[in-house]
Tab-separated table of C-alpha atoms in Angstrom:
chain	number	residue	atom	x	y	z
A	17	MET	CA	11.924	-289.830	-85.473
A	18	ALA	CA	9.213	-291.840	-87.342
A	19	THR	CA	9.115	-295.631	-87.639
A	20	LEU	CA	8.879	-297.587	-90.866
A	21	LYS	CA	5.188	-298.261	-90.175
A	22	GLU	CA	4.454	-294.554	-89.634
A	23	ILE	CA	6.285	-293.615	-92.806
A	24	ALA	CA	4.116	-296.218	-94.651
A	25	GLN	CA	0.914	-294.899	-93.140
A	26	LYS	CA	1.699	-291.289	-94.083
A	27	ALA	CA	2.662	-292.287	-97.647
A	28	GLY	CA	-0.428	-294.460	-98.034
A	29	VAL	CA	1.480	-297.543	-98.985
A	30	SER	CA	2.477	-300.907	-97.400
A	31	VAL	CA	5.374	-301.324	-94.978
A	32	MET	CA	6.946	-303.577	-97.490
A	33	THR	CA	6.960	-300.868	-100.163
A	34	VAL	CA	8.698	-298.457	-97.779
A	35	SER	CA	11.226	-301.225	-96.848
A	36	ASN	CA	11.926	-301.828	-100.515
A	37	VAL	CA	12.682	-298.174	-101.038
A	38	VAL	CA	14.904	-298.015	-97.981
A	39	ASN	CA	16.887	-301.005	-99.270
A	40	GLY	CA	17.160	-299.676	-102.829
A	41	LYS	CA	14.732	-302.027	-104.423
A	42	THR	CA	12.732	-299.479	-106.378
A	43	GLU	CA	12.088	-301.274	-109.669
A	44	LYS	CA	8.405	-301.903	-108.972
A	45	VAL	CA	7.777	-298.586	-107.227
A	46	SER	CA	6.282	-295.762	-109.349
A	47	LYS	CA	8.113	-292.493	-109.633
A	48	GLU	CA	5.472	-290.558	-107.738
A	49	THR	CA	5.355	-293.069	-104.900
A	50	LEU	CA	9.161	-293.158	-104.733
A	51	GLU	CA	9.421	-289.347	-104.476
A	52	ARG	CA	6.635	-289.259	-101.796
A	53	ILE	CA	8.374	-291.969	-99.647
A	54	GLN	CA	11.789	-290.359	-100.048
A	55	SER	CA	10.407	-286.953	-99.072
A	56	LEU	CA	8.759	-288.355	-95.881
A	57	ILE	CA	12.018	-290.222	-94.965
A	58	LYS	CA	13.882	-286.983	-95.222
A	59	GLU	CA	11.182	-284.917	-93.471
A	60	TYR	CA	10.956	-287.291	-90.442
A	61	ASN	CA	14.659	-288.070	-90.460
A	62	TYR	CA	14.005	-291.840	-90.645
A	63	VAL	CA	17.085	-294.043	-90.093
A	64	PRO	CA	16.890	-297.813	-90.542
A	65	ASN	CA	17.573	-299.921	-87.454
A	66	LEU	CA	20.683	-301.795	-88.536
A	67	ASN	CA	20.478	-304.244	-85.557
A	68	ALA	CA	16.985	-305.178	-86.537
A	69	ARG	CA	17.899	-305.582	-90.128
A	70	SER	CA	20.850	-307.731	-89.120
A	71	LEU	CA	18.571	-310.027	-87.182
A	72	VAL	CA	16.117	-310.388	-90.069
A	73	LYS	CA	18.582	-310.827	-92.844
A	74	ASN	CA	21.136	-312.731	-90.781
A	75	ASN	CA	23.820	-310.328	-91.982
A	76	SER	CA	25.009	-306.904	-90.955
A	77	GLN	CA	26.172	-305.385	-94.328
A	78	THR	CA	29.457	-304.720	-92.436
A	79	ILE	CA	33.040	-305.490	-93.473
A	80	VAL	CA	35.783	-305.243	-90.967
A	81	VAL	CA	39.312	-303.988	-92.022
A	82	PHE	CA	41.992	-305.087	-89.606
A	83	VAL	CA	45.432	-303.418	-89.206
A	84	SER	CA	48.025	-304.858	-86.874
A	85	THR	CA	50.002	-302.829	-84.395
A	86	PHE	CA	52.355	-305.673	-83.631
A	87	VAL	CA	55.501	-303.692	-84.288
A	88	SER	CA	55.071	-300.054	-83.524
A	89	HIS	CA	52.109	-299.923	-81.062
A	90	GLU	CA	51.582	-296.339	-82.295
A	91	ASN	CA	49.300	-294.583	-84.703
A	92	VAL	CA	49.530	-296.869	-87.687
A	93	PHE	CA	47.796	-294.429	-90.011
A	94	LYS	CA	50.869	-292.172	-89.846
A	95	ASP	CA	52.181	-294.653	-92.442
A	96	PRO	CA	50.981	-293.214	-95.786
A	97	TYR	CA	50.876	-296.682	-97.378
A	98	LEU	CA	48.258	-297.943	-94.883
A	99	SER	CA	46.236	-294.764	-95.191
A	100	GLU	CA	46.224	-294.757	-99.053
A	101	PHE	CA	45.483	-298.562	-99.200
A	102	PHE	CA	42.657	-298.320	-96.693
A	103	GLY	CA	41.108	-295.441	-98.581
A	104	GLU	CA	40.984	-297.442	-101.764
A	105	ILE	CA	39.505	-300.451	-100.090
A	106	GLU	CA	36.875	-298.391	-98.079
A	107	ASN	CA	35.621	-296.674	-101.239
A	108	LEU	CA	35.154	-299.980	-103.099
A	109	ILE	CA	33.396	-301.676	-100.173
A	110	ARG	CA	31.112	-298.663	-99.856
A	111	GLN	CA	30.277	-298.898	-103.523
A	112	ASN	CA	29.062	-302.419	-102.901
A	113	GLY	CA	26.568	-301.141	-100.432
A	114	TYR	CA	28.356	-302.334	-97.305
A	115	TYR	CA	29.577	-300.446	-94.227
A	116	VAL	CA	33.280	-300.491	-93.145
A	117	LEU	CA	34.625	-300.861	-89.647
A	118	ILE	CA	38.360	-300.178	-89.274
A	119	GLN	CA	40.070	-301.838	-86.232
A	120	THR	CA	43.633	-302.004	-85.046
A	121	ILE	CA	44.669	-305.116	-83.145
A	122	ASP	CA	47.730	-306.100	-81.233
A	123	ALA	CA	46.879	-309.837	-81.251
A	124	ILE	CA	45.344	-311.800	-84.113
A	125	GLU	CA	43.420	-313.831	-81.488
A	126	ASN	CA	41.294	-310.795	-80.816
A	127	ALA	CA	40.072	-310.488	-84.402
A	128	ALA	CA	37.750	-313.537	-84.284
A	129	THR	CA	35.962	-312.346	-81.182
A	130	LEU	CA	35.432	-308.909	-82.713
A	131	MET	CA	34.017	-310.293	-85.951
A	132	LYS	CA	31.523	-312.460	-84.041
A	133	LYS	CA	30.616	-309.579	-81.782
A	134	TRP	CA	29.892	-307.328	-84.715
A	135	LYS	CA	28.236	-310.094	-86.818
A	136	ALA	CA	30.581	-309.080	-89.718
A	137	ASP	CA	29.829	-310.417	-93.182
A	138	GLY	CA	33.498	-310.407	-94.117
A	139	ALA	CA	36.951	-309.056	-93.197
A	140	VAL	CA	40.128	-307.829	-94.816
A	141	PHE	CA	43.538	-307.927	-93.098
A	142	ILE	CA	45.769	-305.344	-94.654
A	143	SER	CA	48.719	-306.285	-92.511
A	144	PRO	CA	50.634	-309.508	-93.056
A	145	VAL	CA	49.385	-312.657	-91.173
A	146	SER	CA	51.289	-315.799	-90.740
A	147	PRO	CA	49.962	-319.132	-92.208
A	148	GLU	CA	49.436	-320.499	-88.691
A	149	LYS	CA	47.313	-317.467	-87.685
A	150	ILE	CA	45.412	-317.648	-90.986
A	151	HIS	CA	44.446	-321.223	-90.324
A	152	GLN	CA	43.361	-320.364	-86.688
A	153	LEU	CA	41.147	-317.475	-87.913
A	154	LYS	CA	39.498	-319.660	-90.645
A	155	GLN	CA	38.624	-322.207	-88.008
A	156	GLU	CA	37.080	-319.666	-85.634
A	157	CYS	CA	35.220	-317.446	-88.109
A	158	ASP	CA	32.322	-318.235	-90.344
A	159	CYS	CA	32.647	-315.255	-92.664
A	160	PRO	CA	35.048	-314.902	-95.652
A	161	ILE	CA	38.377	-313.241	-94.940
A	162	VAL	CA	40.883	-311.892	-97.455
A	163	PHE	CA	44.454	-311.602	-96.341
A	164	ILE	CA	46.766	-308.917	-97.941
A	165	ASP	CA	50.479	-309.521	-98.318
A	166	SER	CA	50.213	-312.908	-96.554
A	167	CYS	CA	51.353	-316.253	-97.888
A	168	ASP	CA	49.273	-319.426	-97.514
A	169	SER	CA	49.038	-322.134	-100.072
A	170	GLU	CA	45.709	-323.682	-98.963
A	171	GLU	CA	42.989	-323.374	-101.642
A	172	THR	CA	40.509	-322.230	-99.042
A	173	SER	CA	42.544	-319.192	-98.077
A	174	LEU	CA	41.983	-315.989	-99.944
A	175	THR	CA	45.172	-313.893	-100.420
A	176	VAL	CA	46.210	-310.940	-102.531
A	177	GLY	CA	49.801	-309.945	-102.870
A	178	ILE	CA	52.274	-308.612	-105.351
A	179	ASN	CA	55.268	-309.953	-107.207
A	180	GLU	CA	57.785	-309.171	-104.498
A	181	PHE	CA	60.696	-310.926	-106.204
A	182	LYS	CA	60.218	-308.783	-109.371
A	183	GLY	CA	59.976	-305.601	-107.278
A	184	GLY	CA	63.358	-306.260	-105.675
A	185	PHE	CA	64.875	-307.284	-108.965
A	186	ILE	CA	63.777	-304.364	-111.144
A	187	ALA	CA	64.706	-301.803	-108.471
A	188	THR	CA	68.199	-303.256	-108.190
A	189	LYS	CA	68.718	-303.878	-111.893
A	190	HIS	CA	67.874	-300.208	-112.723
A	191	LEU	CA	70.691	-299.096	-110.415
A	192	LEU	CA	73.018	-301.703	-111.892
A	193	THR	CA	72.180	-300.614	-115.445
A	194	LEU	CA	73.154	-297.062	-114.530
A	195	GLY	CA	76.607	-298.157	-113.380
A	196	HIS	CA	76.174	-298.658	-109.714
A	197	ARG	CA	77.875	-301.677	-108.230
A	198	LYS	CA	77.879	-300.920	-104.480
A	199	ILE	CA	74.145	-301.055	-103.812
A	200	GLY	CA	72.531	-301.368	-100.362
A	201	ILE	CA	69.117	-302.769	-99.539
A	202	ALA	CA	67.432	-300.971	-96.633
A	203	GLY	CA	64.408	-302.418	-94.782
A	204	TYR	CA	63.278	-304.851	-92.170
A	205	TYR	CA	65.281	-308.099	-92.842
A	206	ASP	CA	63.527	-311.167	-91.487
A	207	LYS	CA	64.500	-314.634	-92.712
A	208	LYS	CA	61.082	-315.960	-91.574
A	209	SER	CA	59.145	-313.446	-93.727
A	210	ALA	CA	58.300	-314.781	-97.203
A	211	ILE	CA	57.676	-311.228	-98.419
A	212	VAL	CA	60.938	-309.804	-97.116
A	213	GLN	CA	62.883	-312.776	-98.479
A	214	ALA	CA	61.295	-312.464	-101.958
A	215	ARG	CA	62.302	-308.848	-102.246
A	216	TYR	CA	65.867	-309.687	-100.966
A	217	GLN	CA	66.122	-312.603	-103.400
A	218	GLY	CA	65.118	-310.312	-106.263
A	219	TYR	CA	67.922	-307.906	-105.156
A	220	ILE	CA	70.435	-310.779	-105.083
A	221	ALA	CA	69.320	-312.080	-108.524
A	222	ALA	CA	69.952	-308.707	-110.075
A	223	LEU	CA	73.400	-308.530	-108.459
A	224	LYS	CA	74.202	-311.954	-109.925
A	225	GLU	CA	73.059	-310.930	-113.377
A	226	PHE	CA	75.790	-308.269	-113.364
A	227	GLY	CA	78.581	-310.517	-112.120
A	228	LEU	CA	78.203	-309.872	-108.348
A	229	ASP	CA	76.954	-312.281	-105.663
A	230	GLU	CA	75.538	-312.409	-102.189
A	231	LYS	CA	78.770	-311.423	-100.543
A	232	ASP	CA	78.494	-308.034	-102.275
A	233	ALA	CA	75.069	-307.434	-100.636
A	234	VAL	CA	74.902	-304.581	-98.140
A	235	ILE	CA	71.897	-304.909	-95.824
A	236	LEU	CA	70.792	-301.887	-93.857
A	237	HIS	CA	68.487	-303.755	-91.414
A	238	THR	CA	65.880	-301.270	-89.987
A	239	VAL	CA	62.217	-300.609	-89.457
A	240	THR	CA	60.700	-298.788	-92.434
A	241	THR	CA	60.057	-295.437	-90.920
A	242	TYR	CA	61.060	-291.881	-91.930
A	243	GLU	CA	63.062	-291.556	-88.686
A	244	ALA	CA	65.032	-294.717	-89.410
A	245	GLY	CA	65.683	-293.287	-92.913
A	246	LEU	CA	67.073	-290.090	-91.458
A	247	TYR	CA	69.543	-292.049	-89.408
A	248	PHE	CA	70.748	-294.313	-92.258
A	249	GLY	CA	70.874	-291.388	-94.693
A	250	GLY	CA	73.204	-289.608	-92.254
A	251	ALA	CA	75.294	-292.852	-91.789
A	252	ILE	CA	75.665	-293.255	-95.590
A	253	ALA	CA	76.654	-289.585	-95.970
A	254	ASN	CA	79.253	-290.107	-93.226
A	255	HIS	CA	80.818	-293.118	-95.038
A	256	GLU	CA	79.650	-295.731	-92.545
A	257	TYR	CA	78.490	-297.715	-95.518
A	258	ASP	CA	80.495	-298.041	-98.725
A	259	ILE	CA	77.639	-297.678	-101.254
A	260	THR	CA	76.687	-295.358	-104.014
A	261	ALA	CA	73.029	-296.361	-104.239
A	262	VAL	CA	70.357	-297.818	-101.990
A	263	PHE	CA	67.095	-299.683	-102.634
A	264	ALA	CA	64.735	-298.949	-99.760
A	265	THR	CA	61.883	-301.336	-99.268
A	266	ALA	CA	59.330	-298.584	-98.385
A	267	ASP	CA	58.927	-295.101	-99.795
A	268	LEU	CA	58.802	-293.473	-96.379
A	269	LEU	CA	62.131	-295.061	-95.524
A	270	ALA	CA	63.623	-293.838	-98.800
A	271	ILE	CA	62.452	-290.375	-98.325
A	272	GLY	CA	63.993	-290.384	-94.830
A	273	ILE	CA	67.314	-291.656	-96.344
A	274	MET	CA	67.360	-288.779	-98.917
A	275	GLU	CA	66.678	-286.196	-96.228
A	276	GLY	CA	69.198	-287.670	-93.800
A	277	ALA	CA	71.830	-287.670	-96.501
A	278	ARG	CA	71.053	-284.065	-97.470
A	279	ARG	CA	71.417	-282.852	-93.802
A	280	ASN	CA	74.874	-284.400	-93.837
A	281	GLY	CA	76.103	-282.903	-97.072
A	282	CYS	CA	75.296	-285.815	-99.353
A	283	ILE	CA	73.070	-284.843	-102.240
A	284	VAL	CA	70.589	-287.156	-103.953
A	285	PRO	CA	71.066	-288.141	-106.764
A	286	ARG	CA	74.413	-286.488	-107.331
A	287	ASP	CA	76.210	-288.365	-104.543
A	288	LEU	CA	73.661	-291.078	-103.725
A	289	SER	CA	70.987	-292.677	-105.835
A	290	VAL	CA	67.747	-293.913	-104.045
A	291	VAL	CA	64.918	-296.190	-105.173
A	292	GLY	CA	61.788	-296.707	-103.049
A	293	PHE	CA	58.982	-299.215	-102.903
A	294	ASP	CA	55.202	-298.571	-103.038
A	295	ASN	CA	55.018	-295.535	-105.290
A	296	LEU	CA	52.939	-293.577	-102.828
A	297	SER	CA	51.581	-290.149	-103.847
A	298	VAL	CA	54.205	-288.507	-101.504
A	299	SER	CA	56.890	-289.867	-103.931
A	300	GLN	CA	55.898	-287.304	-106.462
A	301	ILE	CA	55.994	-284.169	-104.177
A	302	VAL	CA	59.363	-284.713	-102.423
A	303	THR	CA	62.543	-283.146	-103.831
A	304	PRO	CA	63.975	-284.869	-105.799
A	305	LYS	CA	60.913	-286.869	-106.916
A	306	LEU	CA	61.458	-290.509	-105.876
A	307	THR	CA	61.944	-293.374	-108.323
A	308	SER	CA	59.872	-296.169	-106.851
A	309	VAL	CA	58.476	-299.693	-107.425
A	310	SER	CA	54.745	-299.241	-108.062
A	311	GLN	CA	52.357	-301.905	-106.778
A	312	ASP	CA	49.252	-300.040	-107.997
A	313	LEU	CA	47.202	-299.788	-104.825
A	314	LYS	CA	43.972	-299.230	-106.722
A	315	ASN	CA	44.352	-302.488	-108.589
A	316	LYS	CA	45.402	-304.323	-105.446
A	317	ALA	CA	42.444	-303.053	-103.536
A	318	ALA	CA	40.040	-303.903	-106.365
A	319	GLU	CA	41.375	-307.480	-106.503
A	320	ALA	CA	40.973	-307.885	-102.747
A	321	VAL	CA	37.346	-306.505	-102.641
A	322	GLU	CA	36.284	-308.531	-105.632
A	323	LEU	CA	37.627	-311.689	-104.102
A	324	LEU	CA	35.826	-310.863	-100.834
A	325	PHE	CA	32.454	-310.222	-102.396
A	326	LYS	CA	32.754	-313.377	-104.572
A	327	ALA	CA	33.167	-315.329	-101.335
A	328	ILE	CA	30.307	-313.467	-99.628
A	329	ARG	CA	28.022	-314.285	-102.569
A	330	LYS	CA	29.241	-317.901	-102.541
A	331	GLU	CA	30.395	-317.662	-106.101
A	332	GLU	CA	32.986	-319.975	-107.482
A	333	ILE	CA	36.576	-318.642	-107.051
A	334	ALA	CA	38.929	-319.877	-109.765
A	335	GLN	CA	41.958	-318.189	-108.261
A	336	PRO	CA	42.004	-317.771	-104.511
A	337	HIS	CA	45.634	-316.568	-104.452
A	338	ILE	CA	46.116	-313.359	-106.569
A	339	ILE	CA	49.579	-311.918	-107.378
A	340	CYS	CA	49.528	-308.400	-108.786
A	341	ASP	CA	52.205	-307.090	-111.043
A	342	VAL	CA	54.642	-304.289	-110.268
A	343	GLN	CA	56.568	-301.844	-112.348
A	344	LEU	CA	59.272	-299.165	-111.856
A	345	GLU	CA	58.218	-295.592	-111.940
A	346	LEU	CA	61.218	-293.493	-112.945
A	347	ARG	CA	61.715	-290.088	-111.534
A	348	GLN	CA	64.613	-287.962	-110.308
A	349	SER	CA	66.294	-289.785	-107.437
A	350	VAL	CA	68.606	-291.956	-109.487
A	351	LEU	CA	71.620	-290.814	-111.564
A	352	GLU	CA	73.906	-292.679	-113.870
A	353	ARG	CA	77.316	-293.407	-112.284
A	354	VAL	CA	80.349	-293.204	-114.490
A	355	LEU	CA	82.669	-296.170	-113.728
């Protein structure tokens, strides 16, 4: 494999000219010279030395995307939400000319060490991080970090989330509007989680608007997996819960509930109405198609990446805490209930 100097000699140009072509700075390079250099690069299979480039530029053109394994300690990418969201982020980072490293971690403390080791120019955490851990990472890392679905009020923290309260509210209100009064909320219930509590409070606010209150709430406390949904769908079908509808805080859980109910003779939406959360692509290919709260992963990823690169370029950031809107995508998993 040829070196940069050898490519320059064969092309009859300076090393700087070849370097400019390699780095995409071709404005001052003639068409003929550009084609000659690109042909030689291809012929001799020239690959830039990223380590050397990092030392010269004092950056690595690398962004690290972190995903936590705090809960499951399994293959986190079995979760379609994480897979879809990472795909959107990776595509946008690549369009900005940067490389992406994906890393799962079981302890936040490990992230700072890895970012320093890889000389990362920035990082995105697509799993929730507590305010305490956010402050710790900011103290230990020099590069910009964007935290997804994490709450922190400090102006120096960069966060992107969604209107969780509205999501819980519109999902529950839709079921109430169609005549349901015994509505369960299925998901991981944690009083310490601002995100979980916001969705729950949206659910409660909708109940109150229709003359119900918190004592009418039915909480199906569970992890948001398909397997958990199978269990609770069966439990609902077997009348262990006195509900006619359920708002599941993740599509995968909702789909499991529908299947678990079906296996036990309860048909969705005839006997049980179900609303999910995330509006993943799988929601449109299950039977029945799942009504779901859409958080528009494309927009959420775009906001996160734009925020990150503004910080990398040291541009002024008017809004460090971005809240994206949500809306309800109506499909086939909900049916009007005649009172």
